[in-house]
mmCIF file of C-alpha atoms in Angstrom:
data_model
loop_
_atom_site.group_PDB
_atom_site.id
_atom_site.type_symbol
_atom_site.label_atom_id
_atom_site.label_comp_id
_atom_site.label_asym_id
_atom_site.label_seq_id
_atom_site.Cartn_x
_atom_site.Cartn_y
_atom_site.Cartn_z
ATOM 1 C CA MET A 1 -37.430 139.634 -122.645
ATOM 2 C CA GLU A 2 -34.960 136.937 -123.716
ATOM 3 C CA ALA A 3 -36.232 134.206 -126.026
ATOM 4 C CA ASP A 4 -34.931 131.496 -123.685
ATOM 5 C CA GLY A 5 -37.377 132.548 -120.979
ATOM 6 C CA TYR A 6 -34.985 134.185 -118.517
ATOM 7 C CA VAL A 7 -35.872 137.565 -117.153
ATOM 8 C CA ARG A 8 -34.022 140.664 -118.307
ATOM 9 C CA ARG A 9 -35.435 144.171 -117.998
ATOM 10 C CA ARG A 10 -36.035 146.137 -121.173
ATOM 11 C CA ARG A 11 -37.253 149.609 -121.617
ATOM 12 C CA MET A 12 -40.577 149.568 -123.403
ATOM 13 C CA THR A 13 -42.344 152.244 -125.387
ATOM 14 C CA ALA A 14 -46.060 152.800 -125.303
ATOM 15 C CA GLU A 15 -47.661 150.911 -128.168
ATOM 16 C CA THR A 16 -51.089 150.383 -126.656
ATOM 17 C CA ALA A 17 -54.235 152.135 -127.761
ATOM 18 C CA GLY A 18 -53.933 155.798 -126.906
ATOM 19 C CA ASN A 19 -50.165 155.508 -126.525
ATOM 20 C CA ASP A 20 -50.434 155.473 -122.745
ATOM 21 C CA PRO A 21 -46.951 154.753 -121.367
ATOM 22 C CA GLY A 22 -48.361 153.960 -117.955
ATOM 23 C CA VAL A 23 -50.369 151.048 -119.323
ATOM 24 C CA ALA A 24 -47.393 149.720 -121.228
ATOM 25 C CA GLY A 25 -45.141 150.060 -118.195
ATOM 26 C CA ALA A 26 -47.644 148.336 -115.920
ATOM 27 C CA SER A 27 -48.075 145.414 -118.304
ATOM 28 C CA ALA A 28 -44.308 145.089 -118.710
ATOM 29 C CA GLY A 29 -43.806 145.132 -114.952
ATOM 30 C CA ALA A 30 -46.495 142.499 -114.459
ATOM 31 C CA GLU A 31 -44.868 140.286 -117.060
ATOM 32 C CA VAL A 32 -41.448 140.653 -115.461
ATOM 33 C CA ARG A 33 -42.764 139.896 -112.011
ATOM 34 C CA TRP A 34 -44.752 136.906 -113.249
ATOM 35 C CA LEU A 35 -41.786 135.446 -115.076
ATOM 36 C CA GLY A 36 -39.592 136.284 -112.125
ATOM 37 C CA VAL A 37 -41.795 134.221 -109.805
ATOM 38 C CA ARG A 38 -41.911 131.444 -112.337
ATOM 39 C CA PHE A 39 -38.146 131.217 -112.826
ATOM 40 C CA TRP A 40 -36.748 132.171 -109.467
ATOM 41 C CA GLY A 41 -39.376 130.162 -107.628
ATOM 42 C CA VAL A 42 -37.405 127.107 -108.690
ATOM 43 C CA SER A 43 -33.849 128.355 -108.919
ATOM 44 C CA GLU A 44 -33.796 130.825 -106.013
ATOM 45 C CA SER A 45 -34.395 127.977 -103.580
ATOM 46 C CA ILE A 46 -31.232 126.304 -104.859
ATOM 47 C CA VAL A 47 -29.148 129.446 -105.006
ATOM 48 C CA GLY A 48 -30.470 130.760 -101.705
ATOM 49 C CA SER A 49 -29.499 127.576 -99.898
ATOM 50 C CA LEU A 50 -25.958 127.761 -101.278
ATOM 51 C CA ALA A 51 -25.185 131.471 -101.039
ATOM 52 C CA PRO A 52 -25.178 131.823 -97.205
ATOM 53 C CA ARG A 53 -22.450 129.174 -96.991
ATOM 54 C CA ILE A 54 -19.988 131.283 -98.935
ATOM 55 C CA GLY A 55 -17.500 132.691 -96.462
ATOM 56 C CA GLY A 56 -15.546 135.913 -96.761
ATOM 57 C CA GLU A 57 -17.630 137.519 -99.487
ATOM 58 C CA THR A 58 -16.276 140.904 -100.496
ATOM 59 C CA GLU A 59 -18.580 143.813 -101.082
ATOM 60 C CA LEU A 60 -19.867 143.845 -104.632
ATOM 61 C CA GLN A 61 -18.858 146.904 -106.561
ATOM 62 C CA THR A 62 -21.720 149.342 -106.892
ATOM 63 C CA ALA A 63 -20.572 150.469 -110.306
ATOM 64 C CA ASP A 64 -21.025 146.962 -111.682
ATOM 65 C CA PHE A 65 -24.741 147.086 -111.015
ATOM 66 C CA ILE A 66 -25.802 150.727 -111.204
ATOM 67 C CA ARG A 67 -25.449 151.234 -114.920
ATOM 68 C CA SER A 68 -27.390 154.452 -114.982
ATOM 69 C CA ALA A 69 -29.725 156.573 -112.885
ATOM 70 C CA GLN A 70 -32.738 154.937 -114.550
ATOM 71 C CA ASP A 71 -31.569 151.452 -113.502
ATOM 72 C CA ALA A 72 -31.555 152.514 -109.857
ATOM 73 C CA GLN A 73 -35.065 153.979 -109.991
ATOM 74 C CA THR A 74 -36.880 150.710 -110.782
ATOM 75 C CA GLU A 75 -37.085 148.341 -107.856
ATOM 76 C CA ASP A 76 -38.078 145.329 -109.950
ATOM 77 C CA SER A 77 -35.342 145.741 -112.576
ATOM 78 C CA GLU A 78 -32.776 142.967 -113.043
ATOM 79 C CA PRO A 79 -29.029 143.783 -112.988
ATOM 80 C CA ASP A 80 -27.238 143.544 -116.310
ATOM 81 C CA TYR A 81 -25.603 140.148 -116.694
ATOM 82 C CA GLU A 82 -22.459 141.571 -118.250
ATOM 83 C CA GLY A 83 -22.024 143.569 -115.047
ATOM 84 C CA LEU A 84 -22.490 140.571 -112.771
ATOM 85 C CA PRO A 85 -19.340 138.555 -113.484
ATOM 86 C CA GLN A 86 -17.137 141.572 -112.727
ATOM 87 C CA GLY A 87 -18.695 141.845 -109.295
ATOM 88 C CA ALA A 88 -18.712 138.117 -108.555
ATOM 89 C CA SER A 89 -16.404 137.057 -105.759
ATOM 90 C CA THR A 90 -13.749 134.353 -105.965
ATOM 91 C CA SER A 91 -15.801 132.042 -103.744
ATOM 92 C CA THR A 92 -18.745 132.399 -106.156
ATOM 93 C CA HIS A 93 -16.521 131.328 -109.063
ATOM 94 C CA MET A 94 -15.203 128.415 -107.005
ATOM 95 C CA LEU A 95 -18.628 127.165 -105.943
ATOM 96 C CA ALA A 96 -20.078 127.510 -109.440
ATOM 97 C CA GLY A 97 -17.015 125.773 -110.898
ATOM 98 C CA ALA A 98 -17.174 122.892 -108.412
ATOM 99 C CA VAL A 99 -20.849 122.223 -109.158
ATOM 100 C CA ALA A 100 -20.200 122.430 -112.915
ATOM 101 C CA GLY A 101 -17.247 120.039 -112.730
ATOM 102 C CA ILE A 102 -19.053 117.416 -110.663
ATOM 103 C CA MET A 103 -22.135 117.498 -112.894
ATOM 104 C CA GLU A 104 -20.052 117.385 -116.071
ATOM 105 C CA HIS A 105 -18.064 114.308 -115.027
ATOM 106 C CA CYS A 106 -20.965 112.450 -113.417
ATOM 107 C CA LEU A 107 -23.407 112.880 -116.307
ATOM 108 C CA MET A 108 -20.851 111.912 -118.962
ATOM 109 C CA PHE A 109 -19.061 109.159 -117.030
ATOM 110 C CA PRO A 110 -20.424 106.165 -119.036
ATOM 111 C CA ILE A 111 -19.133 107.728 -122.278
ATOM 112 C CA ASP A 112 -15.809 108.400 -120.568
ATOM 113 C CA CYS A 113 -15.603 104.690 -119.703
ATOM 114 C CA VAL A 114 -16.183 103.788 -123.350
ATOM 115 C CA LYS A 115 -13.545 106.313 -124.480
ATOM 116 C CA THR A 116 -10.951 104.767 -122.176
ATOM 117 C CA ARG A 117 -11.616 101.279 -123.510
ATOM 118 C CA MET A 118 -11.677 102.335 -127.156
ATOM 119 C CA GLN A 119 -8.251 103.965 -126.736
ATOM 120 C CA SER A 120 -6.775 100.622 -125.715
ATOM 121 C CA LEU A 121 -3.935 99.688 -128.115
ATOM 122 C CA GLN A 122 -4.377 95.924 -127.847
ATOM 123 C CA PRO A 123 -7.783 95.261 -126.288
ATOM 124 C CA ASP A 124 -9.032 91.856 -125.255
ATOM 125 C CA PRO A 125 -11.129 90.262 -128.059
ATOM 126 C CA ALA A 126 -14.186 90.625 -125.818
ATOM 127 C CA ALA A 127 -13.537 94.354 -125.474
ATOM 128 C CA ARG A 128 -13.345 95.353 -129.133
ATOM 129 C CA TYR A 129 -16.237 97.612 -130.057
ATOM 130 C CA ARG A 130 -17.539 99.034 -133.339
ATOM 131 C CA ASN A 131 -18.747 102.349 -131.917
ATOM 132 C CA VAL A 132 -19.859 104.073 -128.725
ATOM 133 C CA MET A 133 -23.387 102.640 -128.614
ATOM 134 C CA ASP A 134 -22.144 99.133 -129.365
ATOM 135 C CA ALA A 135 -19.642 99.464 -126.528
ATOM 136 C CA LEU A 136 -22.249 100.651 -124.013
ATOM 137 C CA ARG A 137 -24.690 97.921 -125.004
ATOM 138 C CA ARG A 138 -22.108 95.146 -124.712
ATOM 139 C CA ILE A 139 -20.616 96.408 -121.453
ATOM 140 C CA ILE A 140 -24.030 96.521 -119.799
ATOM 141 C CA ALA A 141 -25.099 93.145 -121.257
ATOM 142 C CA THR A 142 -21.940 91.234 -120.293
ATOM 143 C CA GLU A 143 -20.626 93.050 -117.229
ATOM 144 C CA GLY A 144 -23.711 94.511 -115.570
ATOM 145 C CA VAL A 145 -25.673 97.743 -115.702
ATOM 146 C CA TRP A 146 -23.419 99.525 -113.188
ATOM 147 C CA ARG A 147 -20.117 98.542 -114.826
ATOM 148 C CA PRO A 148 -19.794 101.788 -116.879
ATOM 149 C CA MET A 149 -20.022 103.737 -113.602
ATOM 150 C CA ARG A 150 -17.019 102.148 -111.839
ATOM 151 C CA GLY A 151 -14.659 104.838 -110.607
ATOM 152 C CA LEU A 152 -17.322 107.547 -110.550
ATOM 153 C CA ASN A 153 -16.863 108.250 -106.838
ATOM 154 C CA VAL A 154 -13.150 109.065 -107.070
ATOM 155 C CA THR A 155 -13.822 111.237 -110.124
ATOM 156 C CA ALA A 156 -16.510 113.230 -108.316
ATOM 157 C CA VAL A 157 -14.221 113.750 -105.310
ATOM 158 C CA GLY A 158 -11.430 115.038 -107.529
ATOM 159 C CA ALA A 159 -13.600 117.071 -109.905
ATOM 160 C CA GLY A 160 -15.033 119.368 -107.220
ATOM 161 C CA PRO A 161 -11.830 121.037 -105.955
ATOM 162 C CA ALA A 162 -10.112 120.723 -109.355
ATOM 163 C CA HIS A 163 -12.813 122.663 -111.188
ATOM 164 C CA ALA A 164 -13.213 125.152 -108.336
ATOM 165 C CA LEU A 165 -9.569 126.209 -108.751
ATOM 166 C CA TYR A 166 -9.852 125.893 -112.511
ATOM 167 C CA PHE A 167 -12.680 128.393 -113.004
ATOM 168 C CA ALA A 168 -11.654 130.755 -110.191
ATOM 169 C CA SER A 169 -8.093 131.113 -111.472
ATOM 170 C CA TYR A 170 -9.314 131.435 -115.067
ATOM 171 C CA GLU A 171 -11.736 134.266 -114.246
ATOM 172 C CA LYS A 172 -9.157 136.125 -112.147
ATOM 173 C CA LEU A 173 -6.328 135.825 -114.675
ATOM 174 C CA LYS A 174 -8.564 136.554 -117.660
ATOM 175 C CA LYS A 175 -9.681 139.858 -116.166
ATOM 176 C CA THR A 176 -6.193 140.831 -114.971
ATOM 177 C CA LEU A 177 -4.489 140.021 -118.277
ATOM 178 C CA SER A 178 -7.265 141.556 -120.371
ATOM 179 C CA ASP A 179 -6.902 144.838 -118.472
ATOM 180 C CA VAL A 180 -3.181 144.824 -119.309
ATOM 181 C CA ILE A 181 -3.286 143.544 -122.909
ATOM 182 C CA HIS A 182 -6.524 145.063 -124.198
ATOM 183 C CA PRO A 183 -8.175 147.351 -121.603
ATOM 184 C CA GLY A 184 -11.940 147.482 -121.808
ATOM 185 C CA ALA A 185 -12.232 144.670 -124.383
ATOM 186 C CA ASN A 186 -11.910 140.922 -124.761
ATOM 187 C CA SER A 187 -8.399 139.570 -125.440
ATOM 188 C CA HIS A 188 -7.963 136.114 -126.992
ATOM 189 C CA LEU A 189 -4.348 136.029 -125.802
ATOM 190 C CA ALA A 190 -5.503 136.696 -122.236
ATOM 191 C CA ASN A 191 -8.176 133.982 -122.510
ATOM 192 C CA GLY A 192 -5.694 131.406 -123.803
ATOM 193 C CA THR A 193 -3.026 132.267 -121.227
ATOM 194 C CA ALA A 194 -5.523 132.177 -118.356
ATOM 195 C CA GLY A 195 -6.777 128.784 -119.562
ATOM 196 C CA CYS A 196 -3.223 127.387 -119.612
ATOM 197 C CA VAL A 197 -2.436 128.531 -116.067
ATOM 198 C CA ALA A 198 -5.796 127.257 -114.781
ATOM 199 C CA THR A 199 -4.975 123.854 -116.296
ATOM 200 C CA LEU A 200 -1.810 123.548 -114.180
ATOM 201 C CA LEU A 201 -3.863 123.778 -110.980
ATOM 202 C CA HIS A 202 -6.693 121.591 -112.280
ATOM 203 C CA ASP A 203 -4.438 118.720 -113.403
ATOM 204 C CA ALA A 204 -2.344 118.761 -110.222
ATOM 205 C CA ILE A 205 -5.494 117.748 -108.301
ATOM 206 C CA MET A 206 -7.188 115.643 -110.980
ATOM 207 C CA ASN A 207 -4.285 113.483 -112.203
ATOM 208 C CA PRO A 208 -4.297 110.902 -109.348
ATOM 209 C CA ALA A 209 -8.082 110.561 -109.701
ATOM 210 C CA GLU A 210 -7.637 110.017 -113.468
ATOM 211 C CA VAL A 211 -5.143 107.191 -112.849
ATOM 212 C CA VAL A 212 -7.502 105.353 -110.494
ATOM 213 C CA LYS A 213 -10.564 106.014 -112.646
ATOM 214 C CA GLN A 214 -9.036 104.754 -115.893
ATOM 215 C CA ARG A 215 -7.610 101.617 -114.304
ATOM 216 C CA MET A 216 -11.034 100.744 -112.956
ATOM 217 C CA GLN A 217 -12.639 101.441 -116.336
ATOM 218 C CA MET A 218 -10.489 98.932 -118.241
ATOM 219 C CA TYR A 219 -11.868 95.531 -119.256
ATOM 220 C CA ASN A 220 -11.238 92.838 -116.611
ATOM 221 C CA SER A 221 -9.970 95.411 -114.138
ATOM 222 C CA PRO A 222 -8.542 93.443 -111.168
ATOM 223 C CA TYR A 223 -9.450 96.029 -108.531
ATOM 224 C CA ARG A 224 -12.380 95.537 -106.162
ATOM 225 C CA GLY A 225 -12.848 99.252 -105.547
ATOM 226 C CA VAL A 226 -11.195 102.655 -105.369
ATOM 227 C CA LEU A 227 -9.271 102.035 -102.147
ATOM 228 C CA ASP A 228 -8.074 98.647 -103.400
ATOM 229 C CA CYS A 229 -6.831 100.285 -106.614
ATOM 230 C CA ILE A 230 -5.011 103.065 -104.720
ATOM 231 C CA ARG A 231 -3.391 100.539 -102.361
ATOM 232 C CA ALA A 232 -2.290 98.226 -105.179
ATOM 233 C CA VAL A 233 -0.803 101.025 -107.307
ATOM 234 C CA TRP A 234 0.999 102.517 -104.295
ATOM 235 C CA GLN A 235 2.509 99.172 -103.228
ATOM 236 C CA LYS A 236 3.478 97.852 -106.685
ATOM 237 C CA GLU A 237 4.477 101.035 -108.525
ATOM 238 C CA GLY A 238 5.037 103.622 -105.837
ATOM 239 C CA PRO A 239 3.465 107.065 -105.318
ATOM 240 C CA ALA A 240 5.103 108.380 -108.511
ATOM 241 C CA ALA A 241 2.664 106.226 -110.513
ATOM 242 C CA PHE A 242 -0.143 108.657 -109.694
ATOM 243 C CA TYR A 243 1.741 111.412 -111.514
ATOM 244 C CA ARG A 244 3.403 109.344 -114.254
ATOM 245 C CA SER A 245 1.132 110.927 -116.867
ATOM 246 C CA TYR A 246 1.187 114.455 -115.390
ATOM 247 C CA THR A 247 3.582 115.935 -117.946
ATOM 248 C CA THR A 248 1.656 114.233 -120.755
ATOM 249 C CA GLN A 249 -1.604 115.471 -119.254
ATOM 250 C CA LEU A 250 -0.251 119.005 -119.251
ATOM 251 C CA THR A 251 1.169 118.623 -122.751
ATOM 252 C CA MET A 252 -2.329 117.641 -123.873
ATOM 253 C CA ASN A 253 -4.440 119.919 -121.700
ATOM 254 C CA VAL A 254 -2.477 123.139 -122.117
ATOM 255 C CA PRO A 255 -3.154 123.317 -125.891
ATOM 256 C CA PHE A 256 -6.603 121.780 -125.330
ATOM 257 C CA GLN A 257 -7.654 124.415 -122.807
ATOM 258 C CA ALA A 258 -6.029 127.280 -124.702
ATOM 259 C CA LEU A 259 -7.933 126.273 -127.854
ATOM 260 C CA HIS A 260 -11.066 125.542 -125.828
ATOM 261 C CA PHE A 261 -11.220 128.908 -124.055
ATOM 262 C CA MET A 262 -10.234 130.933 -127.109
ATOM 263 C CA THR A 263 -12.896 129.199 -129.227
ATOM 264 C CA TYR A 264 -15.544 129.585 -126.521
ATOM 265 C CA GLU A 265 -14.874 133.307 -126.043
ATOM 266 C CA TYR A 266 -14.756 133.859 -129.826
ATOM 267 C CA LEU A 267 -18.099 132.083 -130.310
ATOM 268 C CA GLN A 268 -19.584 134.125 -127.477
ATOM 269 C CA GLU A 269 -18.575 137.277 -129.342
ATOM 270 C CA LEU A 270 -20.461 136.007 -132.397
ATOM 271 C CA LEU A 271 -23.515 134.432 -130.726
ATOM 272 C CA ASN A 272 -23.824 136.574 -127.617
ATOM 273 C CA PRO A 273 -22.026 139.884 -128.314
ATOM 274 C CA GLN A 274 -23.710 141.712 -125.419
ATOM 275 C CA ARG A 275 -22.680 138.916 -123.030
ATOM 276 C CA GLN A 276 -26.163 138.489 -121.616
ATOM 277 C CA TYR A 277 -27.144 135.386 -119.661
ATOM 278 C CA ASN A 278 -28.129 133.148 -122.582
ATOM 279 C CA PRO A 279 -28.040 129.398 -121.807
ATOM 280 C CA SER A 280 -28.437 128.339 -125.442
ATOM 281 C CA SER A 281 -25.385 130.346 -126.515
ATOM 282 C CA HIS A 282 -23.343 129.021 -123.561
ATOM 283 C CA MET A 283 -24.238 125.428 -124.439
ATOM 284 C CA LEU A 284 -23.596 125.775 -128.173
ATOM 285 C CA SER A 285 -20.309 127.643 -127.693
ATOM 286 C CA GLY A 286 -19.138 125.123 -125.110
ATOM 287 C CA ALA A 287 -20.046 122.122 -127.278
ATOM 288 C CA LEU A 288 -18.287 123.433 -130.390
ATOM 289 C CA ALA A 289 -15.222 124.558 -128.435
ATOM 290 C CA GLY A 290 -14.966 121.145 -126.760
ATOM 291 C CA ALA A 291 -15.326 119.243 -130.043
ATOM 292 C CA ILE A 292 -12.617 121.251 -131.824
ATOM 293 C CA ALA A 293 -10.156 121.020 -128.933
ATOM 294 C CA ALA A 294 -10.865 117.295 -128.404
ATOM 295 C CA ALA A 295 -10.243 116.348 -132.033
ATOM 296 C CA ALA A 296 -6.974 118.296 -132.160
ATOM 297 C CA THR A 297 -5.519 116.717 -128.999
ATOM 298 C CA THR A 298 -6.642 113.075 -129.384
ATOM 299 C CA PRO A 299 -3.099 111.714 -130.043
ATOM 300 C CA LEU A 300 -1.918 113.083 -126.710
ATOM 301 C CA ASP A 301 -4.987 111.684 -124.953
ATOM 302 C CA VAL A 302 -4.189 108.200 -126.313
ATOM 303 C CA CYS A 303 -0.670 108.487 -124.865
ATOM 304 C CA LYS A 304 -2.060 109.708 -121.542
ATOM 305 C CA THR A 305 -4.450 106.747 -121.340
ATOM 306 C CA LEU A 306 -1.577 104.335 -122.041
ATOM 307 C CA LEU A 307 0.531 105.890 -119.268
ATOM 308 C CA ASN A 308 -2.355 105.797 -116.797
ATOM 309 C CA THR A 309 -3.516 102.240 -117.485
ATOM 310 C CA GLN A 310 -0.129 100.576 -118.223
ATOM 311 C CA GLU A 311 -2.048 98.295 -120.565
ATOM 312 C CA SER A 312 -1.012 94.695 -119.825
ATOM 313 C CA LEU A 313 -1.323 93.340 -123.371
ATOM 314 C CA ALA A 314 0.704 96.244 -124.722
ATOM 315 C CA LEU A 315 3.436 95.589 -122.146
ATOM 316 C CA SER A 316 3.408 91.895 -123.064
ATOM 317 C CA SER A 317 3.794 92.729 -126.746
ATOM 318 C CA LEU A 318 6.768 94.985 -126.012
ATOM 319 C CA SER A 319 8.395 92.400 -123.749
ATOM 320 C CA SER A 320 8.088 89.657 -126.372
ATOM 321 C CA GLY A 321 9.583 91.874 -129.106
ATOM 322 C CA GLN A 322 12.808 90.883 -130.791
ATOM 323 C CA GLY A 323 16.104 92.676 -130.478
ATOM 324 C CA PRO A 324 18.698 93.263 -127.753
ATOM 325 C CA GLY A 325 17.380 94.380 -124.421
ATOM 326 C CA GLN A 326 13.779 93.437 -125.264
ATOM 327 C CA GLY A 327 13.585 90.141 -123.473
ATOM 328 C CA GLN A 328 10.910 89.132 -121.021
ATOM 329 C CA GLY A 329 10.519 91.685 -118.245
ATOM 330 C CA ALA A 330 12.364 94.468 -120.046
ATOM 331 C CA HIS A 331 9.196 96.562 -120.251
ATOM 332 C CA ARG A 332 7.698 96.600 -116.789
ATOM 333 C CA HIS A 333 6.325 100.117 -117.165
ATOM 334 C CA ILE A 334 5.779 102.685 -119.864
ATOM 335 C CA SER A 335 7.115 105.993 -118.606
ATOM 336 C CA GLY A 336 7.285 109.397 -120.211
ATOM 337 C CA LEU A 337 5.646 110.975 -123.223
ATOM 338 C CA ALA A 338 8.387 109.942 -125.669
ATOM 339 C CA HIS A 339 8.148 106.282 -124.585
ATOM 340 C CA ALA A 340 4.362 106.401 -124.891
ATOM 341 C CA PHE A 341 4.562 107.913 -128.384
ATOM 342 C CA ARG A 342 6.984 105.203 -129.557
ATOM 343 C CA THR A 343 4.764 102.496 -128.071
ATOM 344 C CA VAL A 344 1.597 103.811 -129.720
ATOM 345 C CA TYR A 345 3.311 104.086 -133.100
ATOM 346 C CA ARG A 346 4.899 100.645 -132.829
ATOM 347 C CA LEU A 347 1.707 98.850 -131.843
ATOM 348 C CA GLY A 348 -0.881 100.888 -133.758
ATOM 349 C CA GLY A 349 0.880 102.946 -136.406
ATOM 350 C CA LEU A 350 -0.407 106.413 -137.249
ATOM 351 C CA GLN A 351 -3.992 105.222 -136.835
ATOM 352 C CA GLY A 352 -3.200 104.286 -133.259
ATOM 353 C CA PHE A 353 -2.909 107.961 -132.326
ATOM 354 C CA PHE A 354 -6.577 108.477 -133.201
ATOM 355 C CA LYS A 355 -8.060 105.459 -131.458
ATOM 356 C CA GLY A 356 -11.272 106.468 -129.734
ATOM 357 C CA VAL A 357 -11.454 109.875 -131.437
ATOM 358 C CA GLN A 358 -15.185 109.411 -132.057
ATOM 359 C CA ALA A 359 -15.842 108.563 -128.414
ATOM 360 C CA ARG A 360 -13.646 111.476 -127.291
ATOM 361 C CA ILE A 361 -15.581 114.015 -129.363
ATOM 362 C CA ILE A 362 -18.939 112.522 -128.349
ATOM 363 C CA TYR A 363 -17.800 112.786 -124.722
ATOM 364 C CA GLN A 364 -16.349 116.301 -124.908
ATOM 365 C CA MET A 365 -19.184 118.037 -126.775
ATOM 366 C CA PRO A 366 -21.934 117.532 -124.168
ATOM 367 C CA SER A 367 -19.350 117.568 -121.385
ATOM 368 C CA THR A 368 -18.147 121.101 -122.109
ATOM 369 C CA ALA A 369 -21.704 122.212 -122.923
ATOM 370 C CA ILE A 370 -22.870 121.006 -119.492
ATOM 371 C CA SER A 371 -19.842 122.517 -117.760
ATOM 372 C CA TRP A 372 -20.252 126.004 -119.246
ATOM 373 C CA SER A 373 -24.056 126.180 -118.963
ATOM 374 C CA VAL A 374 -24.077 124.978 -115.334
ATOM 375 C CA TYR A 375 -21.163 127.249 -114.430
ATOM 376 C CA GLU A 376 -22.752 130.337 -116.029
ATOM 377 C CA PHE A 377 -26.117 129.557 -114.400
ATOM 378 C CA PHE A 378 -24.720 129.243 -110.886
ATOM 379 C CA LYS A 379 -22.407 132.208 -111.316
ATOM 380 C CA TYR A 380 -25.351 134.319 -112.447
ATOM 381 C CA GLY A 381 -27.704 132.987 -109.778
ATOM 382 C CA LEU A 382 -25.298 133.330 -106.864
ATOM 383 C CA THR A 383 -24.198 136.815 -107.843
ATOM 384 C CA LYS A 384 -27.778 137.985 -108.402
ATOM 385 C CA HIS A 385 -28.753 136.594 -105.015
ATOM 386 C CA GLN A 386 -25.926 138.537 -103.354
ATOM 387 C CA HIS A 387 -26.883 141.687 -105.270
ATOM 388 C CA ASP A 388 -30.568 141.422 -104.289
ATOM 389 C CA LYS A 389 -29.624 140.843 -100.653
ATOM 390 C CA ARG A 390 -27.309 143.835 -100.669
ATOM 391 C CA ARG A 391 -29.930 146.043 -102.332
ATOM 392 C CA ALA A 392 -32.525 144.995 -99.740
ATOM 393 C CA GLN A 393 -30.126 145.897 -96.928
ATOM 394 C CA GLN A 394 -29.516 149.310 -98.503
ATOM 395 C CA MET A 395 -33.269 149.923 -98.773
ATOM 396 C CA GLU A 396 -33.772 148.968 -95.113
ATOM 397 C CA ALA A 397 -30.960 151.299 -94.095
ATOM 398 C CA GLU A 398 -32.526 154.169 -96.044
ATOM 399 C CA MET A 399 -35.917 153.585 -94.379
#
């Protein structure tokens, strides 16, 4: 029985008076069933309502669940968790990933708003904050309680399909590459490579949503809503503006995700070597992996924010600079990673590359913890539901 309260079958020896194995087995079975009702009474209703909507489910591999003859003899036994992910279908990974992505971005959105503002190179005097809590308090007090949530709707719309492709492609590539590089064992190279490829798909969907979201998060944002922001950017800067930061996003996210996935899988080997369903280990591994990757890639995130927001005060400072070709109107847009790097260094020096690093780490730690724990929960729940349904059908067929 796992310490976190989730049910997992264990073989028990008779330790009761008289060493009667039947008594021990009966008490163990009662405990499993009682905990099973307690846990799945809440979660099975969620999982059960989602699972029938998954189309095109492939047959789960019998070998992934029948670990031995003894496992098949006990009707109430739970399938091994380390066997479940191998039998999970692509649609299960996609649904679990979509739910995880939406929850991650929605729950952490106010901190994301603060991070965007604290990465501003030349913020308005009214938008200069000492720390994350000071920023949240002042934003709510001066701009309204819902101000930190502006742009949440476009983020949620983008996060669903982006994270569905992200997790599905990661799981598929990780297994394929691991079988080639290190058959039968975990491969850090496979994990990092799969994370990089998954990032390409994720960012292709998420980048336009990031542009709109960050522009609406800025202080004194002129846009009335998401559609107004999309229309204004399209008319004034063209459709290319929605992908102006794409190469920078990839330059940041490829090393971020490679480091993130490699750290997460390494920590899972240390904290959860048997790869059981263990929410505490998923949360802790995700939080630490997110913090390390976030700190290492903050300079690139500052450049990405500058490209997305086209900060007006920064453009004004560049346009008023001295020297040939730097007259008024010379800097209408900041384009490209090299231009962004030069701008950050010119306006903020080396310290400018780490603006908002505290907010970024505070955002990423719970964000990745939520993402991994929700993803692992739904992946486990959906796959278990499919396994139980399949086992029930087999039992009916045998009767």
